[in-house]
Each structure stands twice: as C-alpha cells, then as structure tokens.
Tab-separated table of C-alpha atoms and ligand atoms in Angstrom:
chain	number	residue	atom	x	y	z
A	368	UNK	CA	-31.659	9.497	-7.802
A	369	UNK	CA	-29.624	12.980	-7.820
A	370	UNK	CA	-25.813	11.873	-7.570
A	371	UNK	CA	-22.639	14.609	-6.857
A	372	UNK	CA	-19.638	12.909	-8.513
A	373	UNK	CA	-16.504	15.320	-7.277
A	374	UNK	CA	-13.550	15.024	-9.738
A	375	UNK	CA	-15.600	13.800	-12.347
A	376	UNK	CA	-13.381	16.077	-14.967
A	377	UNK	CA	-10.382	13.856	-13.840
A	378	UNK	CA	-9.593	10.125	-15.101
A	379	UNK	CA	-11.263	7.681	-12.618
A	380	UNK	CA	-14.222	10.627	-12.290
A	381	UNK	CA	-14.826	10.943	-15.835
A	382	UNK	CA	-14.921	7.493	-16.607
A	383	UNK	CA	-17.383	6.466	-13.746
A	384	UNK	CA	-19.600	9.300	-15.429
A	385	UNK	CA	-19.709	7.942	-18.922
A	386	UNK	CA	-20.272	4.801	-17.052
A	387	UNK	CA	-23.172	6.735	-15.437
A	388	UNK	CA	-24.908	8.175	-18.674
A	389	UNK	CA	-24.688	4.703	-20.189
A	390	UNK	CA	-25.735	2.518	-18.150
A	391	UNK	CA	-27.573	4.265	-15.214
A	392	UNK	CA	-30.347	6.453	-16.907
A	393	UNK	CA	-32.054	6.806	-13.767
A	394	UNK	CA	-29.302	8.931	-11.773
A	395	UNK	CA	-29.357	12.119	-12.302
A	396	UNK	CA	-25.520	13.376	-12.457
A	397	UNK	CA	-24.051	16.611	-10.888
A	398	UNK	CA	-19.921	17.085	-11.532
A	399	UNK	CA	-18.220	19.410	-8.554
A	400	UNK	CA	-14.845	19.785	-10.262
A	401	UNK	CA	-12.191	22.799	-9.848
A	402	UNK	CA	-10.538	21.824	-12.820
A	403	UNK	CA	-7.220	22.127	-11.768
A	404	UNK	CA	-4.231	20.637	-14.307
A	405	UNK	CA	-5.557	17.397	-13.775
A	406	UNK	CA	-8.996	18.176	-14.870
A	407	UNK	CA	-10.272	18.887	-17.895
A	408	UNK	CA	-13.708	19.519	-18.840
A	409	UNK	CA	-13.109	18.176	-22.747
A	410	UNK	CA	-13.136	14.796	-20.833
A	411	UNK	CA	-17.215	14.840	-20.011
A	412	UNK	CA	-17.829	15.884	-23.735
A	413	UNK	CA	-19.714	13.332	-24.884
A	414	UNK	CA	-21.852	13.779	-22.279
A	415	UNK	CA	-22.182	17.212	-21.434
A	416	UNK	CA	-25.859	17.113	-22.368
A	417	UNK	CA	-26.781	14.818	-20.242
A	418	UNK	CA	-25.019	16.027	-17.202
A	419	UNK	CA	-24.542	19.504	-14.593
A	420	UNK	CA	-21.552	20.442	-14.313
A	421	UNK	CA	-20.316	22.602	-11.285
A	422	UNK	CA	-16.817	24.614	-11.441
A	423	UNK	CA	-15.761	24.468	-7.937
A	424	UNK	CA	-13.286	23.384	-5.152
A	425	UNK	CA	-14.262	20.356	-2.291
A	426	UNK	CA	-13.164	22.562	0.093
A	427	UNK	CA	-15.677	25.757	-0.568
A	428	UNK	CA	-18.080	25.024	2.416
A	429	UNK	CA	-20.606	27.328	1.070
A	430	UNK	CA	-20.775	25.508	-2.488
A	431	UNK	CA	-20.754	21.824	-1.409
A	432	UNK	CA	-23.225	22.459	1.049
A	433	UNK	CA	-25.573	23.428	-1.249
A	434	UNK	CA	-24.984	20.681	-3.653
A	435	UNK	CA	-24.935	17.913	-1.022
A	436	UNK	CA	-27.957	19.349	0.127
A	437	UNK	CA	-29.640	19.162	-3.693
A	438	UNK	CA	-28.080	15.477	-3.682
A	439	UNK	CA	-29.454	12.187	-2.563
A	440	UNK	CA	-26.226	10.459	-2.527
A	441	UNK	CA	-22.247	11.354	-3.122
A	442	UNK	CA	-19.181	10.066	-5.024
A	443	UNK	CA	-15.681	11.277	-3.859
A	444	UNK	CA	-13.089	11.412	-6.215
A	445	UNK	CA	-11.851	14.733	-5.985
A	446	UNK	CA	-8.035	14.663	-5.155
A	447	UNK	CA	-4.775	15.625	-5.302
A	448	UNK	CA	-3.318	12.291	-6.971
A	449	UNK	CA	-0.270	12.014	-8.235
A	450	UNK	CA	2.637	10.999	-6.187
A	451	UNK	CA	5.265	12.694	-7.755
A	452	UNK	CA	3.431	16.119	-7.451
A	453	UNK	CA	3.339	15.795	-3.643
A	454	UNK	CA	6.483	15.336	-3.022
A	455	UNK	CA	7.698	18.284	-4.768
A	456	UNK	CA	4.260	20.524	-3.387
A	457	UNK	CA	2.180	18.458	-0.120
A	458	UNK	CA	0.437	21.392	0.161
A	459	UNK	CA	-2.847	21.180	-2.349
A	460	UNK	CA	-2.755	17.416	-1.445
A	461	UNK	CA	-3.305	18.723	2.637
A	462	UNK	CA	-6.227	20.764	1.362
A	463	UNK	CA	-8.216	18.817	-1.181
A	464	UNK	CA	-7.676	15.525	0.249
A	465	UNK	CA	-7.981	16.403	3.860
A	466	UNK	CA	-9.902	19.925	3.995
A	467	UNK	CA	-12.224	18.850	0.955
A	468	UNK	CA	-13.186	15.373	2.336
A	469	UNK	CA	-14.022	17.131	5.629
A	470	UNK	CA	-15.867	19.418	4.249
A	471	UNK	CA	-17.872	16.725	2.237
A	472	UNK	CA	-18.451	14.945	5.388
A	473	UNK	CA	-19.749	18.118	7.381
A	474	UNK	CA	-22.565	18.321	4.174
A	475	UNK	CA	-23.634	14.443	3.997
A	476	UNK	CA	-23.928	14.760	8.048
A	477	UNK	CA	-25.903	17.712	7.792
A	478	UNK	CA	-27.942	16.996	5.052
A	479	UNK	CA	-28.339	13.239	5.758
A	480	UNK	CA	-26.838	11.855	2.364
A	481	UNK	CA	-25.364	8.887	1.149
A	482	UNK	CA	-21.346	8.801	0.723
A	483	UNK	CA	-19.067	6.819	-0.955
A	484	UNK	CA	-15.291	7.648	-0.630
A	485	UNK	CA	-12.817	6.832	-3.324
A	486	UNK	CA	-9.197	6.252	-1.577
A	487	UNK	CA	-6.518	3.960	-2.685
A	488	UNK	CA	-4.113	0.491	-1.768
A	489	UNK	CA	-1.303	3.028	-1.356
A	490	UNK	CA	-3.019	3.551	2.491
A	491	UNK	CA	-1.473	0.230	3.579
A	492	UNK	CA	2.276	1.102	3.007
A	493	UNK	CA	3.900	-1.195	0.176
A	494	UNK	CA	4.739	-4.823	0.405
A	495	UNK	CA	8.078	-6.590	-0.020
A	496	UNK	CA	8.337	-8.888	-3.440
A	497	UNK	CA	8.945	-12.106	-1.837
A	498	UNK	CA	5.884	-11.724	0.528
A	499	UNK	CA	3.123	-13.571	-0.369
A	500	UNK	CA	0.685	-11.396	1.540
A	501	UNK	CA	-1.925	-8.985	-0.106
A	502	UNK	CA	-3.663	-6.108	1.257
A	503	UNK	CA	-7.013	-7.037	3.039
A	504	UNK	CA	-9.123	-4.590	4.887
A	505	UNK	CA	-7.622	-5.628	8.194
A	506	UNK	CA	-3.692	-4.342	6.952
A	507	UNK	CA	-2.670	-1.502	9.184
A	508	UNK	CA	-2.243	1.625	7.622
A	509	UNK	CA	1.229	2.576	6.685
A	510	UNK	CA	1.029	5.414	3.970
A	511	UNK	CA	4.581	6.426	2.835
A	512	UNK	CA	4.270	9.533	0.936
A	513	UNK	CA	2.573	13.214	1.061
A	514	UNK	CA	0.089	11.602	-1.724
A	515	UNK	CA	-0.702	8.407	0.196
A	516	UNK	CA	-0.870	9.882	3.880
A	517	UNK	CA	-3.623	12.512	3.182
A	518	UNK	CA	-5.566	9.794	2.124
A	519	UNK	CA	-5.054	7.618	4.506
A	520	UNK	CA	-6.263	10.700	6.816
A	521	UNK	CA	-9.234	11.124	4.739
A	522	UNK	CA	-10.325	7.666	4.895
A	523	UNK	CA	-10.056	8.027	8.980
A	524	UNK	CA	-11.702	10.978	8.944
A	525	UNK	CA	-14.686	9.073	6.700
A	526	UNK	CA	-14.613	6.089	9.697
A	527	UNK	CA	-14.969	8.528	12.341
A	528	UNK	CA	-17.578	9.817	11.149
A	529	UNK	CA	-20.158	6.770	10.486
A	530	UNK	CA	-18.917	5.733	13.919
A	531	UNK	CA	-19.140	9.132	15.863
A	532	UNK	CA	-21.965	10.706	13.561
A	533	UNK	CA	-23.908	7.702	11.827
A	534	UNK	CA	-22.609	9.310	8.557
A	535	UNK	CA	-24.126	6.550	5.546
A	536	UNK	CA	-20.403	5.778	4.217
A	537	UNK	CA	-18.784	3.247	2.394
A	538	UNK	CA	-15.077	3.301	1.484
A	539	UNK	CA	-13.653	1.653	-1.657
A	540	UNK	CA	-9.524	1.718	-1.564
A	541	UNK	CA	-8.236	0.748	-5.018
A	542	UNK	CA	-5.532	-0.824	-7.186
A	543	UNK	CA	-3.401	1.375	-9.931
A	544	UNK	CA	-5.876	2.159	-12.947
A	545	UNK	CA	-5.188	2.034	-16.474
A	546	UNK	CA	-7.486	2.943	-19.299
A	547	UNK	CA	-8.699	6.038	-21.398
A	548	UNK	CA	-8.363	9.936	-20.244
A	549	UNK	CA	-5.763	9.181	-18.102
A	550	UNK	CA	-2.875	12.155	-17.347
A	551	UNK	CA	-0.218	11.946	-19.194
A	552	UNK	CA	1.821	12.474	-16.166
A	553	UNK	CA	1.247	8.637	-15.171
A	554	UNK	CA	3.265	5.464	-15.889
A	555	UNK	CA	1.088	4.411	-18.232
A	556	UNK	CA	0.089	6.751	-20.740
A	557	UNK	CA	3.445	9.078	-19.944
A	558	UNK	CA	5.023	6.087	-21.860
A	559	UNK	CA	2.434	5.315	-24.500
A	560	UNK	CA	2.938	9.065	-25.320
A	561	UNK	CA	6.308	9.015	-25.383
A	562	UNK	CA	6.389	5.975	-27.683
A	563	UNK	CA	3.720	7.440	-30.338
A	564	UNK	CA	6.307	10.775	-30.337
A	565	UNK	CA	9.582	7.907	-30.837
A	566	UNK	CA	10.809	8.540	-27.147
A	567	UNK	CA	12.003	5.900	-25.396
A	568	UNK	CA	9.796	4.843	-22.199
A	569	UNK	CA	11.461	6.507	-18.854
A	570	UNK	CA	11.380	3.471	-16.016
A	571	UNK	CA	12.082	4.922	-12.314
A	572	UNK	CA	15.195	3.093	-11.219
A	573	UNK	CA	15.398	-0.720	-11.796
A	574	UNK	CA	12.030	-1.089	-12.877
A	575	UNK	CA	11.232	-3.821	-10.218
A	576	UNK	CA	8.455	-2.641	-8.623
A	577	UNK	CA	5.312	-4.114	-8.636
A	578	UNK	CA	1.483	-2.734	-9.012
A	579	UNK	CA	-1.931	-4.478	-9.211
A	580	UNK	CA	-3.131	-3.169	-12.576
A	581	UNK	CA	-6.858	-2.598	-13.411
A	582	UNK	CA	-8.905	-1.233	-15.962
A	583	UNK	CA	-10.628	1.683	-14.835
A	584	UNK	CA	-13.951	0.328	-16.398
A	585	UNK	CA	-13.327	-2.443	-13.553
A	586	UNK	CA	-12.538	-0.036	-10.864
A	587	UNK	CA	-16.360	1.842	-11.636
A	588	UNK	CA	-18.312	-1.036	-11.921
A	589	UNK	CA	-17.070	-2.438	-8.228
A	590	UNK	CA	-18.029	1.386	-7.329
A	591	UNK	CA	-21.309	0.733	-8.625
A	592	UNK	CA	-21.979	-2.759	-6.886
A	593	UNK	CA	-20.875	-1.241	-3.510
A	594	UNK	CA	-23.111	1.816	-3.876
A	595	UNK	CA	-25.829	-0.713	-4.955
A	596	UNK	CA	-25.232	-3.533	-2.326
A	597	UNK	CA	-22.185	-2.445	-0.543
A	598	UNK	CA	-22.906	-2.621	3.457
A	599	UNK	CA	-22.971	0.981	5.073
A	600	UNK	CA	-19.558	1.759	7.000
A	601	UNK	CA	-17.678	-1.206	5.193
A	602	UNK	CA	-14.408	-0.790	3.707
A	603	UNK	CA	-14.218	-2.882	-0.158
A	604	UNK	CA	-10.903	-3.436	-1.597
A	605	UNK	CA	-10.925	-3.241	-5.259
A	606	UNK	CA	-8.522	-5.306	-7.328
A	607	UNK	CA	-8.390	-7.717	-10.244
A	608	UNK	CA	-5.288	-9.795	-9.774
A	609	UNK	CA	-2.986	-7.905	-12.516
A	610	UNK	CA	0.011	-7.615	-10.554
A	611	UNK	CA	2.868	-6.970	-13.187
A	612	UNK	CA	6.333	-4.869	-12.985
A	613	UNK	CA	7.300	-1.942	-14.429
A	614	UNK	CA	9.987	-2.954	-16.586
A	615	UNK	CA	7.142	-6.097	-17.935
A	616	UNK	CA	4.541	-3.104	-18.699
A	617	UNK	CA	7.509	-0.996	-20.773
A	618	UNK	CA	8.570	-4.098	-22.319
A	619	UNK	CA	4.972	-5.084	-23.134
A	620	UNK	CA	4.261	-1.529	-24.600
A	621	UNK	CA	7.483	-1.560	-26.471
A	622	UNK	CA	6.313	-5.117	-28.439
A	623	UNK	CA	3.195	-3.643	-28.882
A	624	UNK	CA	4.787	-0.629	-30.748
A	625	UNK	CA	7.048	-3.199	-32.646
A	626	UNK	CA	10.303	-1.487	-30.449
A	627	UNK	CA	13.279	-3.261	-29.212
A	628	UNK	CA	12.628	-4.575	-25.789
A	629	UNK	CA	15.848	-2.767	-23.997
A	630	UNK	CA	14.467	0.309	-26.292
A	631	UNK	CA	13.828	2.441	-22.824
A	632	UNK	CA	15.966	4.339	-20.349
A	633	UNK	CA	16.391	3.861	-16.627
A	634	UNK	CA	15.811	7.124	-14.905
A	635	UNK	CA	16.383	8.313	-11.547
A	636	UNK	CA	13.893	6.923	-9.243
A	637	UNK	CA	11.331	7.860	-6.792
A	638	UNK	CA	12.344	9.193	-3.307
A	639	UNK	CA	10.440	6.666	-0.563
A	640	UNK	CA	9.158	4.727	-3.982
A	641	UNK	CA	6.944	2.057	-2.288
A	642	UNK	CA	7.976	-1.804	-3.880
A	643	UNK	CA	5.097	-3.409	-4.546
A	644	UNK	CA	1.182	-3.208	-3.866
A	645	UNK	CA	-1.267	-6.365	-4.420
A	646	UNK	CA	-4.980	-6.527	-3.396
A	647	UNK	CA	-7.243	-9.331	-2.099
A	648	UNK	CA	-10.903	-8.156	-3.367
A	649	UNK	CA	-12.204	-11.421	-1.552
A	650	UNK	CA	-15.015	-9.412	-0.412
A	651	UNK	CA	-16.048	-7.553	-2.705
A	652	UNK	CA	-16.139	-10.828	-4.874
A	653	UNK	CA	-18.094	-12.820	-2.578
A	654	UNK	CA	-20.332	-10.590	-1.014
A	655	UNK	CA	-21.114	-8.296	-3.493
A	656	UNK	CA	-20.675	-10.765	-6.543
A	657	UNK	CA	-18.602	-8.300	-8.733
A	658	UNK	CA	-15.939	-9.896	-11.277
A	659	UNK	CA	-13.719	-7.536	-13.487
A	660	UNK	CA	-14.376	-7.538	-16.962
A	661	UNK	CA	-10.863	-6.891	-18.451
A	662	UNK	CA	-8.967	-10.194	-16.814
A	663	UNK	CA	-6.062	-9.881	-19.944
A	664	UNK	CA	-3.629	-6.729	-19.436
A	665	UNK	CA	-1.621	-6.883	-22.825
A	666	UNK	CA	-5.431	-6.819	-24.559
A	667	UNK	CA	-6.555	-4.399	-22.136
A	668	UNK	CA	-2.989	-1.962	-23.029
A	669	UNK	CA	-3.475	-2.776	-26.465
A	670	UNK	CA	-6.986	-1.046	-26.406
A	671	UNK	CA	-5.650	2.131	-24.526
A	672	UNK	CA	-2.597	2.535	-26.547
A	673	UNK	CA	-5.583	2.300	-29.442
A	674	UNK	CA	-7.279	5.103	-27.447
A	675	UNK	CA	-4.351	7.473	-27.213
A	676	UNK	CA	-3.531	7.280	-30.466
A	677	UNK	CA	-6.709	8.226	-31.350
A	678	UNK	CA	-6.944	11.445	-29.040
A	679	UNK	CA	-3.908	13.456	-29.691
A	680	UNK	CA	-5.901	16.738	-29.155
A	681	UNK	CA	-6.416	15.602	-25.836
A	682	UNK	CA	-2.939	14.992	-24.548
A	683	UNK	CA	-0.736	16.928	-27.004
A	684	UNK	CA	-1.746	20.332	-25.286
A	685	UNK	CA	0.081	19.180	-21.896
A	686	UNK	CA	2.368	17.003	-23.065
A	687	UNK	CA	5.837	19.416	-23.200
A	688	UNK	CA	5.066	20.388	-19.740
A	689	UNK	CA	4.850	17.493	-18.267
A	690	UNK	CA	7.949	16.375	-19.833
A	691	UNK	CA	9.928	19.439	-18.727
A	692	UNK	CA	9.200	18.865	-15.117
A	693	UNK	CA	10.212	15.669	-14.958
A	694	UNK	CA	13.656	16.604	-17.163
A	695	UNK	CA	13.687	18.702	-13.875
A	696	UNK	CA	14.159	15.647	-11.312
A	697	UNK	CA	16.283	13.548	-13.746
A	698	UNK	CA	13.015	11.978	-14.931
B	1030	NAD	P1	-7.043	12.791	-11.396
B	1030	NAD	O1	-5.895	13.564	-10.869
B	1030	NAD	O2	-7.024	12.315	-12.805
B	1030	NAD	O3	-8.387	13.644	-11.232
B	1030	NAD	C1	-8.675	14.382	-10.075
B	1030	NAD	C2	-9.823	15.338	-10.389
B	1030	NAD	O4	-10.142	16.042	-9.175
B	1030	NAD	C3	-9.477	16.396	-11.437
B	1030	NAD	O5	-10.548	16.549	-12.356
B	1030	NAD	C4	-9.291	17.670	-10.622
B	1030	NAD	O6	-9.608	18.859	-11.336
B	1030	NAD	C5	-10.252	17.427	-9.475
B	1030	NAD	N1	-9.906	18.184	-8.268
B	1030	NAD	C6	-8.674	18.329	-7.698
B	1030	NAD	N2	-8.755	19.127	-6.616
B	1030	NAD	C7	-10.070	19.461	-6.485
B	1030	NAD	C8	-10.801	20.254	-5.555
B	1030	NAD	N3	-10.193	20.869	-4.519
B	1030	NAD	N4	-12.146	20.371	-5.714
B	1030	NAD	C9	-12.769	19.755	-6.750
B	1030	NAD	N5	-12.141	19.028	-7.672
B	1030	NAD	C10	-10.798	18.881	-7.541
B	1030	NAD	O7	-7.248	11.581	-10.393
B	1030	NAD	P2	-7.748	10.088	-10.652
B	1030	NAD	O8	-6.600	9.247	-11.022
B	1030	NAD	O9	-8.956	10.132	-11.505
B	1030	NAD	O10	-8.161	9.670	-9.170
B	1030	NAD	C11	-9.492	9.836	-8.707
B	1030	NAD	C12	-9.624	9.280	-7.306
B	1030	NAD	O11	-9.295	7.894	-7.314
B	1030	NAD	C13	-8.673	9.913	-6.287
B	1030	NAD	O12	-9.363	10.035	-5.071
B	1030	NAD	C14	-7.533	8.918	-6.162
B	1030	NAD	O13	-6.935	8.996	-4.903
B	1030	NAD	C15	-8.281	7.621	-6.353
B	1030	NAD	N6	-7.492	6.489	-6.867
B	1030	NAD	C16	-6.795	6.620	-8.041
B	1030	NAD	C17	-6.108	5.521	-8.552
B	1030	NAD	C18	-5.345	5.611	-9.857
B	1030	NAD	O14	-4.690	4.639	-10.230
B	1030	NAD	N7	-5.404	6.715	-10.595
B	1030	NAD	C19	-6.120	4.312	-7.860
B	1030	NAD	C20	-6.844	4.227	-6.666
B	1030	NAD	C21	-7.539	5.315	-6.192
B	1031	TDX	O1	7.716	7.804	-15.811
B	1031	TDX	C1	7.483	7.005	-14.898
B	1031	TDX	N1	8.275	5.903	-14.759
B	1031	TDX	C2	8.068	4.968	-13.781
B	1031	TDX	O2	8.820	3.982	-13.709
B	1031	TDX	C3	6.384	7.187	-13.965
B	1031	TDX	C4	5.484	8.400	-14.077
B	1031	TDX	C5	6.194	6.226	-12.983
B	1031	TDX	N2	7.009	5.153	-12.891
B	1031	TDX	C6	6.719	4.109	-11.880
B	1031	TDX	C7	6.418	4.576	-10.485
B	1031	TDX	C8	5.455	3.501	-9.988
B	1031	TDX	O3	6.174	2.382	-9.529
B	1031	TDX	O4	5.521	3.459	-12.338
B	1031	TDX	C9	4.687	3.089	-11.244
B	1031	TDX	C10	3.339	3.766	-11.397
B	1031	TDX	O5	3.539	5.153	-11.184
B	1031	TDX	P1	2.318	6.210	-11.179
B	1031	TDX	O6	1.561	6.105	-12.455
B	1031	TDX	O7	2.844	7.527	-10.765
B	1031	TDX	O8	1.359	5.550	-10.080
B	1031	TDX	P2	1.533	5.262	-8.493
B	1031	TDX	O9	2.543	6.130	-7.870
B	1031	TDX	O10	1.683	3.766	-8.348
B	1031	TDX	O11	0.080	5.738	-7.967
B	1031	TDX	C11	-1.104	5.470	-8.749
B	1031	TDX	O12	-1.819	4.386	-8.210
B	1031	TDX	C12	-2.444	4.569	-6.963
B	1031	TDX	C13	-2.005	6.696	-8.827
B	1031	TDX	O13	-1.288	7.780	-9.371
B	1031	TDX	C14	-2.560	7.031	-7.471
B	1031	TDX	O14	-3.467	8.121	-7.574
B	1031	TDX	C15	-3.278	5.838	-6.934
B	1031	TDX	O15	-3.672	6.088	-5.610
C-alpha cells in the first residue's frame, strides 16, 4: 500500500507517520509538505529512513498529480491551522485549505485513489456552556473564523465530490489535540514553554471556554480505523470525552510545575473566540469499534510536559518569535 500523507512535517501529520512506521510496516509512506513555519522536517527524524519525503505545496497541480497518481490512497492534513494566524492573514488559509484540497481532489478523481480528509469540530460553530448538546455529524455548519470557514469549505468541497464524481472519501472532523511536536504557538505547549522558561501561562480573557481535549495518538488511531473500516463518503467525528476549560488546563499545568494556581495572567482575548466545542464520537465507537487510549488528561499533560522538556532544541529556535507576535495583540 503506497500512502501520500500531506502535512506530515506538522503536529497531527508527523505523529500519524511515526504511528505509520511503527505499527503499519506494510504502507509504504510518501510526505508532501511545504514546510512552511509550522512544519519542520526535524519532526520525521526518527524516521526519515523509512520514509519519502516531498518538499512541496497542496496547491502545485503539477506535483500532486504526480504523487496521487504514484499513490494508492491519500491522507490530508496539510493546512493552514492556527486560528490566531488567520485572523491577522486569511489569505494562506484561502489557498492551502481551499485551493490545496481542490487540487487534491482533482488528482484522487483523476487517478482513482482513496482519500481521507482531516478537518476539524470548529466546522459546526461553538456551543453555549449550559447546552447539553454535542456535535454529531448531523450539526449544521456554522464556522466562525477565517481558520474554521476554509475548512468547512474544504470539507464541502470533499462531499461534492463523492456525490457529483464518486470520489472514494471519508471525512474525519476532530477535537483539539494535545501531545508531542506540537507548535509552540498553541494553548498547550505555548504555556508548558512558558512555564519551563518561569513565565507565567497567558489565558485569553476569562479563561471559560471550553475544548474537547485529545491525545493526538487518539486522534491517529481513529484515522486509522476509518481508513481501515470507515464507510466510503461517511463523515466520523473524533473525540474522547475530555472536555475541560482553559483556566482548569493552566491551573492543572501550574500544579504540575509545583506553581501557585493564580500564578498566570489574563490576556486580551480572541476576537469571535468560539465558547465551547464537545464531540459525540458515537459512531465511530460503535461502528468502527475504536476507544481512545489516553482516557486521563492530567496523566496524559504530565507525559507531554515530560516531552517538552526533553526537546528544547526543538522549540527553543521559534520560541521568541512566537512570543513577540503575540506581545503584538496584547497576548
Ligand atoms: P500544523 O500547523 O502543525 O501542521 C500543518 C502542516 O501542513 C505543516 O507541516 C505545514 O508545513 C504543512 N503545510 C501548510 N501549508 C501547506 C501546503 N500548501 N502544502 C503542503 N503542506 C503545507 O497543523 P496540525 O495541528 O498538525 O493540523 C493538521 C490537520 O489537522 C489540519 O488539517 C487541521 O485542520 C486538522 N485538525 C487539527 C486539530 C488540532 O488540534 N491541532 C484538531 C482537529 C483537526
Ligand atoms: O495563549 C493562549 N491562551 C489561550 O487562552 C492561546 C494560544 C490560546 N488560548 C485559548 C484559545 C482557545 O480557547 O486556548 C484555547 C485553545 O487555543 P488554540 O490552541 O489556539 O486552539 P483552537 O483555537 O481551539 O484550535 C485548535 O483546535 C481545533 C487547533 O489549533 C485547530 O487547528 C483545530 O482545528
């Protein structure tokens, strides 16, 4: 089995090719990556023997139709994905999350290829606190910012095509991930790093929002079942029940580091930031049988704060930047 992972040089990507190496000898792995700031090629080191690795954009026609057409199937994680980014810059988020997923789409149709697509629970809008409700695949789409509308377009585009084209899709939209190679420009590890350097953690205004945490080994493995099992032009919603807050993830990093727990600083918050997200993976649970592996967060934190601490070469290099841009936005 020949498999194109796009993004692979990015967090979820690089993960789900470890994941690939170790536990799927039998797929042959090619990475299409354009290593932008979010990529970062150090990130596939331990395997870089056992993989190809392609330096490319998702959007170069020429290039991905080649490599779809040496491919028997395709994983899309290739994006633009960081909130904050688009709303200061939608434009690389219009290109690599629309433009390159079309232009994925035009290859597998062509060259008669399998396709999974990698999108997100930030499609479905956010959800108020007091609701009881979860996302399910029925939810309307609702995206709220540059970030979460271009994939919300790219997932249409993906339906339209297994319904106009017979295009061999399936769509997984996922919960916030947590876990190692991570950019330092997310909640998570932008605090972990700040706490190994004595900063106290930054929380976006009152710290009340909510998101369904999972382990990014999680997140892969559900990839895997639905690429093995999954039902061709199904949607999966991938979750593993870890909704939390962000003033209880600060104050469960800050015991963790032995800090005070009001050792952090409210900062200004997010323009549009959406409240709270929270997934029902019914389906993927019943039909496909998949069950997370990490179901304790503080154990599951405890092992990526170990994992941060142990790769300062990895983050140190970007690590002033990112701070000075958000110093920019009162952040
Ligand atoms: P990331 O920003 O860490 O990595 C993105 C990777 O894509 C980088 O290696 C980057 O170089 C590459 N890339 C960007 N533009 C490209 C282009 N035009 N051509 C080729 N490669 C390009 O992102 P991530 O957090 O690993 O997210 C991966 C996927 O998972 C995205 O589709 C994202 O929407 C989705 N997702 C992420 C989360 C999360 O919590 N991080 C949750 C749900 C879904
Ligand atoms: O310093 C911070 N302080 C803070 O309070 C940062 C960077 C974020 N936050 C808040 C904003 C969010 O409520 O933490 C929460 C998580 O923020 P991000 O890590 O930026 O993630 P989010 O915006 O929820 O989106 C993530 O999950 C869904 C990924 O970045 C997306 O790619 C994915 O689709």
């Amino acid at each position: 089995m020949r498999m194109l992972i796009t993004g692979g040089a990015g967090f979820i990507g690089a993960n789900f090719v470890h994941q690939a190496v170790r536990e799927h000898p039998d797929v042959r792995v090619t990475v299409l990556d354009a290593l932008t700031y979010a990529g970062d090629r150090s990130s596939l080191a331990p395997v870089a023997d056992a993989i190809t690795f392609v330096e490319g954009s998702v959007a170069d026609a020429a290039l991905v139709d080649r490599l779809v057409g040496e491919s028997d199937a395709v994983v899309h994680f290739a994006a633009e994905s960081h909130n904050d980014n688009s709303l200061n810059d939608p434009s690389p988020f219009v290109e690599t999350n629309l433009v390159g997923t079309y232009t994925l789409l035009e290859a597998v149709r062509k060259h008669g290829v399998r396709y999974h697509h990698i999108s997100t629970d930030e499609v479905y809008g956010d959800l108020a606190l007091d609701d009881p409700a979860k996302f399910t695949p029925e939810t309307p789409y609702n995206p709220s910012s540059p970030y979460s509308s271009t994939k919300a377009g790219s997932d249409l585009l993906v339906r339209a095509w297994v319904r106009s084209f017979g295009v061999q899709a399936t769509i997984s939209n996922c919960s916030n991930n947590y876990g190692p190679y991570q950019h330092i420009e997310k909640f998570i590890p932008r605090q972990i790093t700040n706490l190994i350097d004595g900063v106290r953690p930054k929380l976006y205004g009152a710290g009340l929002n909510v998101r369904d945490w999972i382990h990014v080994e999680d997140h892969n493995s559900a990839v895997w079942a639905i690429l093995d099992r999954g039902r061709i032009g199904e949607t999966y919603l991938i979750g593993a029940d870890g909704e939390t807050n962000n003033l209880q993830v600060v104050q469960t990093l800050l015991e963790v580091f032995g800090r005070d727990a009001d050792d952090f600083d409210h900062v200004n918050d997010r323009p549009g930031h959406d409240m709270r997200y929270a997934i029902d993976a019914s389906r993927l649970r019943d039909e496909l049988g998949w069950s997370p592996g990490f179901t304790d967060f503080r154990t599951g934190l405890e092992a990526t704060v170990d994992w941060y601490r142990g790769h300062e070469a990895w983050w140190r290099p970007a690590k002033a930047a990112v701070e000075a841009k958000y110093a920019q936005t009162g952040q």
